[in-house]
Coordinates of C-alpha atoms in Angstrom, one line a residue:
M1 CA -22.8 -13.2 -16.7
H2 CA -18.9 -12.9 -14.6
G3 CA -18.8 -13.2 -11.2
Y4 CA -17.6 -9.7 -10.7
A5 CA -20.6 -8.1 -12.7
K6 CA -22.6 -6.7 -9.9
D7 CA -19.3 -4.9 -8.5
K8 CA -18.0 -3.9 -12.1
D9 CA -18.5 -0.3 -11.4
A10 CA -16.7 -0.8 -8.0
Y11 CA -14.0 -2.2 -9.9
L12 CA -13.7 0.3 -12.6
T13 CA -13.6 3.1 -10.0
R14 CA -11.1 1.5 -8.4
L15 CA -8.6 0.7 -11.6
R16 CA -9.4 4.2 -12.1
R17 CA -7.7 5.5 -8.7
I18 CA -5.0 2.9 -9.5
E19 CA -4.0 4.5 -13.0
G20 CA -4.0 8.0 -11.5
Q21 CA -1.8 6.5 -8.8
V22 CA 0.6 5.1 -12.2
R23 CA 0.3 8.4 -13.5
G24 CA 1.6 10.1 -10.4
L25 CA 4.5 7.4 -10.5
Q26 CA 5.3 8.7 -13.8
R27 CA 5.2 12.4 -13.0
M28 CA 7.5 11.7 -9.8
V29 CA 10.1 9.9 -11.7
A30 CA 10.2 12.8 -14.6
E31 CA 10.6 15.3 -11.9
D32 CA 13.2 13.3 -10.0
E33 CA 11.5 12.9 -6.9
Y34 CA 13.4 11.1 -4.2
C35 CA 13.9 7.3 -4.7
I36 CA 12.3 6.1 -1.2
D37 CA 9.3 8.0 -2.0
V38 CA 8.5 7.0 -5.4
L39 CA 9.2 3.3 -3.9
T40 CA 6.5 4.1 -1.2
Q41 CA 3.9 5.2 -3.8
V42 CA 5.0 1.9 -6.0
S43 CA 3.8 -0.1 -2.9
A44 CA 1.0 1.6 -2.7
V45 CA -0.1 0.5 -6.5
T46 CA 0.8 -3.2 -6.1
R47 CA -1.1 -3.1 -2.7
A48 CA -4.2 -1.6 -4.6
L49 CA -3.5 -4.3 -7.7
Q50 CA -3.5 -6.6 -5.5
S51 CA -6.6 -5.8 -3.7
V52 CA -8.3 -5.9 -6.8
A53 CA -7.1 -9.3 -7.6
L54 CA -8.1 -10.7 -4.6
G55 CA -11.6 -9.3 -5.0
L56 CA -11.8 -10.4 -8.5
L57 CA -10.9 -14.0 -7.2
E58 CA -13.0 -14.0 -4.6
D59 CA -16.1 -13.3 -7.5
H60 CA -15.0 -15.9 -9.3
L61 CA -14.8 -18.7 -6.8
G62 CA -18.3 -17.7 -5.4
H63 CA -20.0 -17.3 -9.1
C64 CA -17.9 -18.8 -11.7
V65 CA -16.0 -21.9 -10.0
A66 CA -19.2 -22.5 -7.7
Q67 CA -22.1 -22.6 -10.5
A68 CA -19.9 -24.9 -12.7
I69 CA -19.8 -27.5 -9.3
D70 CA -23.3 -27.2 -8.7
E71 CA -23.7 -28.4 -12.7
G72 CA -20.8 -30.4 -12.4
G73 CA -18.9 -32.3 -14.9
P74 CA -15.3 -32.0 -16.5
E75 CA -16.4 -28.0 -16.3
A76 CA -16.2 -27.7 -12.6
E77 CA -12.8 -29.7 -12.5
E78 CA -11.6 -27.4 -15.2
K79 CA -12.6 -24.2 -12.8
V80 CA -10.7 -25.0 -9.9
K81 CA -8.0 -26.1 -11.9
E82 CA -8.3 -22.8 -13.7
A83 CA -8.8 -20.9 -10.1
S84 CA -5.8 -22.8 -8.4
A85 CA -3.3 -21.8 -10.8
A86 CA -4.8 -18.2 -10.6
I87 CA -4.2 -18.5 -7.1
A88 CA -0.3 -19.9 -7.6
R89 CA -0.2 -16.7 -9.9
L90 CA -1.2 -14.3 -7.5
V91 CA 1.1 -16.1 -4.6
R92 CA 3.9 -15.5 -6.4
S93 CA 3.8 -12.0 -7.8

């Protein structure tokens, strides 16, 4: 079971909402909306995706990484490295 399993429905709802925002962006560009208005919406979508990413990361650390650490062994070290790489990717994005 993945760490996000208990919040899966909430994540799916948020992702569907983001999908709608992206479709709105496509419509805005197709209808030649003002650049700043489009950029404002791009910023909103970006923040929404970052929020989902942070929630997933928190769930991963609290479940997958914590479980691996409890069990010990090389998998624990691998999960910590994996989480660190994910954090680095989020910081760079």
